[in-house]
mmCIF file of C-alpha atoms and ligand atoms in Angstrom:
data_model
loop_
_atom_site.group_PDB
_atom_site.id
_atom_site.type_symbol
_atom_site.label_atom_id
_atom_site.label_comp_id
_atom_site.label_asym_id
_atom_site.label_seq_id
_atom_site.Cartn_x
_atom_site.Cartn_y
_atom_site.Cartn_z
ATOM 1 C CA MET A 1 0.000 0.000 0.000
ATOM 2 C CA SER A 2 1.473 3.356 -0.978
ATOM 3 C CA GLN A 3 1.854 5.829 1.861
ATOM 4 C CA LEU A 4 1.082 9.492 2.173
ATOM 5 C CA SER A 5 4.162 11.685 1.861
ATOM 6 C CA ASP A 6 5.444 14.126 4.471
ATOM 7 C CA TYR A 7 4.777 16.854 1.916
ATOM 8 C CA HIS A 8 1.051 16.055 1.915
ATOM 9 C CA ARG A 9 0.899 15.927 5.683
ATOM 10 C CA ASP A 10 2.714 19.250 6.000
ATOM 11 C CA ARG A 11 0.417 20.887 3.468
ATOM 12 C CA ILE A 12 -2.721 19.770 5.298
ATOM 13 C CA GLN A 13 -1.216 20.898 8.609
ATOM 14 C CA SER A 14 -0.541 24.286 6.991
ATOM 15 C CA VAL A 15 -4.144 24.555 5.793
ATOM 16 C CA LEU A 16 -5.541 23.670 9.215
ATOM 17 C CA GLY A 17 -3.031 25.948 10.890
ATOM 18 C CA ALA A 18 -3.898 28.922 8.693
ATOM 19 C CA SER A 19 -7.409 29.471 10.069
ATOM 20 C CA PRO A 20 -9.246 28.082 13.110
ATOM 21 C CA LEU A 21 -12.527 28.479 11.190
ATOM 22 C CA ILE A 22 -13.168 27.086 7.724
ATOM 23 C CA PRO A 23 -16.365 28.181 5.994
ATOM 24 C CA VAL A 24 -18.198 25.454 4.090
ATOM 25 C CA ILE A 25 -19.350 27.390 1.035
ATOM 26 C CA ALA A 26 -22.099 26.493 -1.467
ATOM 27 C CA ILE A 27 -22.239 28.924 -4.380
ATOM 28 C CA ARG A 28 -25.827 29.380 -5.586
ATOM 29 C CA ASP A 29 -25.213 32.403 -7.811
ATOM 30 C CA PRO A 30 -21.869 32.346 -9.643
ATOM 31 C CA GLU A 31 -21.599 36.126 -9.272
ATOM 32 C CA ASP A 32 -21.431 35.706 -5.481
ATOM 33 C CA ALA A 33 -18.219 33.688 -5.475
ATOM 34 C CA ILE A 34 -15.665 36.503 -5.482
ATOM 35 C CA PRO A 35 -17.436 39.091 -3.265
ATOM 36 C CA LEU A 36 -18.486 36.420 -0.751
ATOM 37 C CA CYS A 37 -14.971 35.014 -0.468
ATOM 38 C CA ARG A 38 -13.432 38.496 -0.356
ATOM 39 C CA ALA A 39 -15.737 39.359 2.568
ATOM 40 C CA LEU A 40 -14.668 36.234 4.472
ATOM 41 C CA VAL A 41 -11.002 37.036 3.885
ATOM 42 C CA ALA A 42 -11.581 40.679 4.923
ATOM 43 C CA GLY A 43 -13.137 39.313 8.124
ATOM 44 C CA GLY A 44 -9.964 37.350 8.853
ATOM 45 C CA ILE A 45 -10.694 33.919 7.395
ATOM 46 C CA SER A 46 -8.091 32.818 4.889
ATOM 47 C CA VAL A 47 -9.051 29.175 4.299
ATOM 48 C CA LEU A 48 -12.102 28.611 2.092
ATOM 49 C CA GLU A 49 -13.821 25.297 1.364
ATOM 50 C CA ILE A 50 -15.872 25.726 -1.800
ATOM 51 C CA THR A 51 -18.130 22.718 -2.174
ATOM 52 C CA LEU A 52 -19.273 20.863 -5.254
ATOM 53 C CA ARG A 53 -22.737 20.903 -3.705
ATOM 54 C CA THR A 54 -23.958 23.223 -6.429
ATOM 55 C CA GLU A 55 -23.249 23.206 -10.151
ATOM 56 C CA HIS A 56 -21.202 26.409 -9.755
ATOM 57 C CA GLY A 57 -18.650 25.000 -7.324
ATOM 58 C CA LEU A 58 -16.000 23.968 -9.816
ATOM 59 C CA ARG A 59 -15.947 27.266 -11.679
ATOM 60 C CA ALA A 60 -16.013 29.175 -8.365
ATOM 61 C CA ILE A 61 -12.849 27.372 -7.212
ATOM 62 C CA GLU A 62 -11.122 28.521 -10.377
ATOM 63 C CA THR A 63 -12.263 32.143 -10.211
ATOM 64 C CA VAL A 64 -11.690 32.606 -6.474
ATOM 65 C CA ARG A 65 -8.270 31.025 -6.719
ATOM 66 C CA SER A 66 -7.104 33.580 -9.273
ATOM 67 C CA ALA A 67 -8.979 36.555 -7.759
ATOM 68 C CA ILE A 68 -7.848 35.995 -4.136
ATOM 69 C CA PRO A 69 -4.327 34.554 -4.286
ATOM 70 C CA GLU A 70 -3.741 35.279 -0.603
ATOM 71 C CA ALA A 71 -6.397 32.731 0.458
ATOM 72 C CA TRP A 72 -6.162 28.955 0.638
ATOM 73 C CA VAL A 73 -8.876 27.722 -1.727
ATOM 74 C CA GLY A 74 -9.989 24.125 -1.366
ATOM 75 C CA ALA A 75 -12.709 21.906 -2.781
ATOM 76 C CA GLY A 76 -15.321 20.302 -0.551
ATOM 77 C CA THR A 77 -17.955 17.595 -0.976
ATOM 78 C CA VAL A 78 -15.682 15.695 -3.356
ATOM 79 C CA THR A 79 -17.134 12.186 -3.501
ATOM 80 C CA SER A 80 -15.404 10.526 -6.469
ATOM 81 C CA VAL A 81 -11.986 10.294 -8.089
ATOM 82 C CA GLU A 82 -13.463 11.915 -11.187
ATOM 83 C CA GLN A 83 -14.419 14.996 -9.128
ATOM 84 C CA TYR A 84 -11.004 14.945 -7.451
ATOM 85 C CA ARG A 85 -9.386 15.207 -10.887
ATOM 86 C CA GLN A 86 -11.737 18.036 -11.854
ATOM 87 C CA VAL A 87 -10.926 20.123 -8.776
ATOM 88 C CA GLU A 88 -7.206 19.481 -9.299
ATOM 89 C CA SER A 89 -7.552 21.008 -12.762
ATOM 90 C CA ALA A 90 -9.596 23.899 -11.373
ATOM 91 C CA GLY A 91 -6.669 24.823 -9.110
ATOM 92 C CA ALA A 92 -7.924 23.626 -5.717
ATOM 93 C CA GLN A 93 -5.142 23.717 -3.117
ATOM 94 C CA PHE A 94 -6.676 21.011 -0.945
ATOM 95 C CA VAL A 95 -9.542 18.534 -1.186
ATOM 96 C CA ILE A 96 -12.079 17.593 1.493
ATOM 97 C CA THR A 97 -14.351 14.569 1.239
ATOM 98 C CA PRO A 98 -17.380 13.938 3.464
ATOM 99 C CA GLY A 99 -16.427 10.267 3.844
ATOM 100 C CA VAL A 100 -13.817 7.766 2.676
ATOM 101 C CA THR A 101 -13.601 5.189 -0.076
ATOM 102 C CA GLU A 102 -10.499 3.137 -0.824
ATOM 103 C CA SER A 103 -10.211 4.741 -4.250
ATOM 104 C CA LEU A 104 -10.337 8.292 -2.881
ATOM 105 C CA LEU A 105 -7.774 7.482 -0.179
ATOM 106 C CA GLU A 106 -5.456 5.906 -2.758
ATOM 107 C CA PHE A 107 -5.886 8.773 -5.187
ATOM 108 C CA GLY A 108 -5.170 11.305 -2.431
ATOM 109 C CA VAL A 109 -1.784 9.671 -1.799
ATOM 110 C CA THR A 110 -0.649 10.184 -5.399
ATOM 111 C CA SER A 111 -2.346 13.502 -6.203
ATOM 112 C CA ALA A 112 -0.416 16.755 -6.092
ATOM 113 C CA VAL A 113 -3.358 18.221 -4.184
ATOM 114 C CA PRO A 114 -3.531 17.016 -0.572
ATOM 115 C CA LEU A 115 -6.632 15.350 0.856
ATOM 116 C CA LEU A 116 -8.429 15.839 4.158
ATOM 117 C CA PRO A 117 -10.605 12.712 4.261
ATOM 118 C CA GLY A 118 -13.901 12.736 6.132
ATOM 119 C CA ILE A 119 -14.552 10.128 8.815
ATOM 120 C CA ALA A 120 -17.247 9.569 11.419
ATOM 121 C CA THR A 121 -16.003 6.364 13.079
ATOM 122 C CA VAL A 122 -12.791 4.789 14.378
ATOM 123 C CA SER A 123 -12.940 2.145 11.639
ATOM 124 C CA GLU A 124 -13.016 4.798 8.909
ATOM 125 C CA LEU A 125 -10.182 6.620 10.631
ATOM 126 C CA MET A 126 -8.205 3.365 10.563
ATOM 127 C CA MET A 127 -8.769 2.991 6.814
ATOM 128 C CA GLY A 128 -7.164 6.394 6.309
ATOM 129 C CA TYR A 129 -4.496 5.775 8.930
ATOM 130 C CA GLN A 130 -3.267 2.723 7.016
ATOM 131 C CA HIS A 131 -2.532 4.973 4.036
ATOM 132 C CA GLY A 132 -0.632 7.405 6.235
ATOM 133 C CA TYR A 133 -3.317 10.032 6.803
ATOM 134 C CA ARG A 134 -3.020 11.737 10.178
ATOM 135 C CA ALA A 135 -5.535 14.570 9.711
ATOM 136 C CA PHE A 136 -9.249 14.069 9.067
ATOM 137 C CA LYS A 137 -12.486 15.944 8.754
ATOM 138 C CA PHE A 138 -14.892 14.645 11.435
ATOM 139 C CA PHE A 139 -18.334 14.662 9.824
ATOM 140 C CA PRO A 140 -21.151 14.986 10.698
ATOM 141 C CA ALA A 141 -19.583 16.109 13.967
ATOM 142 C CA GLU A 142 -22.519 16.893 16.222
ATOM 143 C CA VAL A 143 -24.591 13.807 15.498
ATOM 144 C CA SER A 144 -21.518 11.538 15.478
ATOM 145 C CA GLY A 145 -20.675 12.259 19.095
ATOM 146 C CA GLY A 146 -19.255 15.781 18.945
ATOM 147 C CA VAL A 147 -16.638 16.843 21.462
ATOM 148 C CA ALA A 148 -16.919 13.619 23.479
ATOM 149 C CA ALA A 149 -16.194 11.452 20.416
ATOM 150 C CA LEU A 150 -13.119 13.507 19.497
ATOM 151 C CA LYS A 151 -11.808 13.162 23.041
ATOM 152 C CA SER A 152 -12.228 9.403 22.772
ATOM 153 C CA PHE A 153 -10.424 9.264 19.392
ATOM 154 C CA GLY A 154 -7.446 10.874 21.144
ATOM 155 C CA GLY A 155 -6.960 7.754 23.316
ATOM 156 C CA PRO A 156 -5.893 5.243 20.658
ATOM 157 C CA PHE A 157 -4.781 7.879 18.121
ATOM 158 C CA PRO A 158 -3.039 10.675 20.029
ATOM 159 C CA GLU A 159 -1.149 11.941 16.954
ATOM 160 C CA VAL A 160 -4.249 12.310 14.758
ATOM 161 C CA VAL A 161 -5.813 15.759 14.322
ATOM 162 C CA PHE A 162 -9.278 16.761 13.188
ATOM 163 C CA CYS A 163 -11.379 19.436 11.565
ATOM 164 C CA PRO A 164 -14.923 18.737 12.814
ATOM 165 C CA THR A 165 -17.856 20.027 10.752
ATOM 166 C CA GLY A 166 -21.568 19.377 10.640
ATOM 167 C CA GLY A 167 -23.941 20.962 13.107
ATOM 168 C CA ILE A 168 -21.300 23.253 14.636
ATOM 169 C CA ARG A 169 -22.349 26.841 15.279
ATOM 170 C CA ARG A 170 -20.682 30.091 16.250
ATOM 171 C CA ALA A 171 -21.370 29.454 19.944
ATOM 172 C CA THR A 172 -20.057 25.866 19.963
ATOM 173 C CA ALA A 173 -16.921 26.242 17.797
ATOM 174 C CA LYS A 174 -14.736 27.106 20.780
ATOM 175 C CA ASP A 175 -15.706 23.924 22.654
ATOM 176 C CA TYR A 176 -14.199 21.921 19.805
ATOM 177 C CA LEU A 177 -11.133 24.125 19.443
ATOM 178 C CA ALA A 178 -10.405 23.661 23.149
ATOM 179 C CA LEU A 179 -9.468 20.036 22.375
ATOM 180 C CA GLY A 180 -5.793 19.376 21.699
ATOM 181 C CA ASN A 181 -6.581 17.236 18.647
ATOM 182 C CA VAL A 182 -8.817 19.808 16.927
ATOM 183 C CA LYS A 183 -6.911 22.229 14.698
ATOM 184 C CA ALA A 184 -9.823 23.924 12.913
ATOM 185 C CA VAL A 185 -13.608 23.825 12.800
ATOM 186 C CA GLY A 186 -15.778 24.020 9.689
ATOM 187 C CA GLY A 187 -19.305 25.112 9.114
ATOM 188 C CA SER A 188 -21.914 26.824 7.024
ATOM 189 C CA TRP A 189 -22.936 29.276 9.758
ATOM 190 C CA LEU A 190 -20.271 31.619 8.379
ATOM 191 C CA THR A 191 -22.217 31.983 5.124
ATOM 192 C CA PRO A 192 -25.945 32.047 6.023
ATOM 193 C CA GLU A 193 -28.077 31.463 2.947
ATOM 194 C CA ASP A 194 -30.341 34.488 3.532
ATOM 195 C CA VAL A 195 -27.432 36.884 4.044
ATOM 196 C CA VAL A 196 -25.754 35.594 0.877
ATOM 197 C CA ALA A 197 -29.043 35.857 -1.062
ATOM 198 C CA GLN A 198 -29.239 39.529 -0.012
ATOM 199 C CA LYS A 199 -25.619 39.947 -1.115
ATOM 200 C CA ASP A 200 -24.921 41.602 2.219
ATOM 201 C CA TRP A 201 -21.145 41.238 2.087
ATOM 202 C CA ALA A 202 -20.583 43.620 4.985
ATOM 203 C CA GLN A 203 -22.603 41.293 7.201
ATOM 204 C CA ILE A 204 -20.605 38.275 6.010
ATOM 205 C CA GLU A 205 -17.438 40.109 6.969
ATOM 206 C CA ASP A 206 -18.940 40.903 10.400
ATOM 207 C CA ILE A 207 -19.955 37.284 10.965
ATOM 208 C CA ALA A 208 -16.427 36.133 10.107
ATOM 209 C CA ARG A 209 -14.770 38.714 12.341
ATOM 210 C CA GLY A 210 -17.244 38.148 15.196
ATOM 211 C CA SER A 211 -16.939 34.362 15.011
ATOM 212 C CA LEU A 212 -13.145 34.603 15.274
ATOM 213 C CA ALA A 213 -13.466 37.031 18.194
ATOM 214 C CA ASP A 214 -15.769 34.608 20.018
ATOM 215 C CA LEU A 215 -13.195 31.803 20.045
HETATM 216 C C1 LIG B 1 -20.124 20.030 5.755
HETATM 217 O O1 LIG B 1 -20.168 19.486 4.669
HETATM 218 O O2 LIG B 1 -19.078 20.187 6.351
HETATM 219 C C2 LIG B 1 -21.398 20.402 6.417
HETATM 220 O O3 LIG B 1 -22.482 20.382 5.572
HETATM 221 C C3 LIG B 1 -21.345 21.664 7.166
HETATM 222 O O4 LIG B 1 -22.232 21.455 8.164
HETATM 223 P P1 LIG B 1 -23.173 22.595 8.710
HETATM 224 O O5 LIG B 1 -23.993 23.064 7.537
HETATM 225 O O6 LIG B 1 -23.996 21.932 9.770
HETATM 226 O O7 LIG B 1 -22.295 23.676 9.242
#
């Protein structure tokens, strides 16, 4: 079994170290991509997960990557190797999957773009661990045991770090970040659908800044 390189591990550590909060972004109007991401960056958040949850995700990764070179721009909700290849070509700097498959884990080892695989159980973590992964998304965090589950993962796997997402809110982010094995927290509360629909970029910037201040 081929193993993840130190380069990949360092890159993912850099991504998780660059921002304690990672917005999970779904682009519904392609014109929103740049102003929305600029507002998040202006509010202090420099790591952006743009999901393939809408048909505009792929193009948004490409445009945001060239418009905001100071941000880390990654692809989220990648569920197949075909999508992984597409986001590589679009210029994604990291890839996040909601869960793991053997083919995604294998592809992530060889790709130039590092992978943060999603896991919800110890067995899934072990699948990734075998390939050399030491950082995972924990999804869906709240319903999979939340803070207590992450504490338990730290027993058998003290060197593994996590980015929990799913059900986390502004008020609960700090409870996760208080754990030694949590490096960043992700969520969609940073980009509320109604605020984005109103194109209220000043409010997005405020939410980002306020959420960081609350930590
Ligand atoms: C994700 O993919 O990480 C989640 O959909 C984000 O979860 P949230 O919408 O509950 O923040």
